[in-house]
């Protein structure tokens, strides 16, 4: 079992911050991130959406996730 790296995502022009988790890497303040999606056996819940550091290669994502 691994710790979950919860992050708050601030989107310019949007009043609400999105709470989610960083799928890979270590979180840093100001980190640029991109969304990733569970496409193999999705649960159709918010956990199918995660984030990865910008520049992450698809081969480095856990099995089932894609950009």
Short mmCIF file of C-alpha atoms in Angstrom, two decimals:
data_model
loop_
_atom_site.label_atom_id
_atom_site.label_comp_id
_atom_site.label_asym_id
_atom_site.label_seq_id
_atom_site.Cartn_x
_atom_site.Cartn_y
_atom_site.Cartn_z
CA UNK A 1 0.00 0.00 0.00
CA UNK A 2 1.22 3.48 -0.92
CA UNK A 3 0.32 6.84 0.57
CA UNK A 4 -2.16 8.88 -1.43
CA UNK A 5 -0.75 12.24 -2.52
CA UNK A 6 -3.76 14.53 -2.29
CA UNK A 7 -3.45 17.79 -4.20
CA UNK A 8 -5.53 20.93 -4.63
CA UNK A 9 -5.81 22.04 -8.26
CA UNK A 10 -6.30 25.73 -8.93
CA UNK A 11 -7.61 26.53 -12.42
CA UNK A 12 -7.34 30.18 -13.52
CA UNK A 13 -10.77 31.78 -13.89
CA UNK A 14 -12.50 29.08 -11.82
CA UNK A 15 -13.62 30.01 -8.30
CA UNK A 16 -13.59 26.47 -6.89
CA UNK A 17 -10.43 24.45 -6.25
CA UNK A 18 -10.51 20.80 -7.31
CA UNK A 19 -9.29 18.23 -4.76
CA UNK A 20 -7.73 15.17 -6.38
CA UNK A 21 -4.61 13.03 -6.22
CA UNK A 22 -1.22 12.94 -7.90
CA UNK A 23 -0.84 9.58 -9.62
CA UNK A 24 2.95 9.61 -9.84
CA UNK A 25 5.80 11.80 -8.67
CA UNK A 26 6.13 13.97 -5.58
CA UNK A 27 3.86 17.02 -5.23
CA UNK A 28 5.40 20.50 -5.18
CA UNK A 29 3.78 23.91 -4.85
CA UNK A 30 3.37 25.42 -8.33
CA UNK A 31 3.88 22.08 -10.09
CA UNK A 32 2.47 21.92 -13.63
CA UNK A 33 0.22 18.89 -13.99
CA UNK A 34 -1.91 17.19 -16.64
CA UNK A 35 -5.04 15.05 -16.20
CA UNK A 36 -4.90 11.28 -16.62
CA UNK A 37 -7.87 8.93 -16.83
CA UNK A 38 -8.54 5.32 -15.88
CA UNK A 39 -9.65 3.79 -19.17
CA UNK A 40 -9.28 0.08 -18.40
CA UNK A 41 -12.08 -1.07 -16.09
CA UNK A 42 -13.17 2.43 -15.02
CA UNK A 43 -15.30 2.76 -11.89
CA UNK A 44 -17.20 5.77 -13.28
CA UNK A 45 -16.35 7.71 -10.13
CA UNK A 46 -14.07 10.68 -9.39
CA UNK A 47 -11.19 8.25 -8.73
CA UNK A 48 -10.99 7.58 -12.48
CA UNK A 49 -9.50 11.09 -12.78
CA UNK A 50 -6.00 11.70 -11.46
CA UNK A 51 -3.11 14.03 -12.27
CA UNK A 52 0.51 13.55 -13.32
CA UNK A 53 3.41 15.99 -13.55
CA UNK A 54 3.59 17.71 -16.94
CA UNK A 55 6.11 15.85 -19.10
CA UNK A 56 5.28 12.41 -17.69
CA UNK A 57 5.51 9.74 -20.40
CA UNK A 58 2.52 7.46 -20.93
CA UNK A 59 4.72 4.41 -20.32
CA UNK A 60 5.41 5.74 -16.79
CA UNK A 61 1.71 5.77 -15.83
CA UNK A 62 0.25 2.86 -13.86
CA UNK A 63 -1.52 0.19 -15.90
CA UNK A 64 -4.99 1.26 -17.02
CA UNK A 65 -4.33 5.03 -16.99
CA UNK A 66 -3.83 7.19 -20.08
CA UNK A 67 -3.82 10.86 -21.07
#
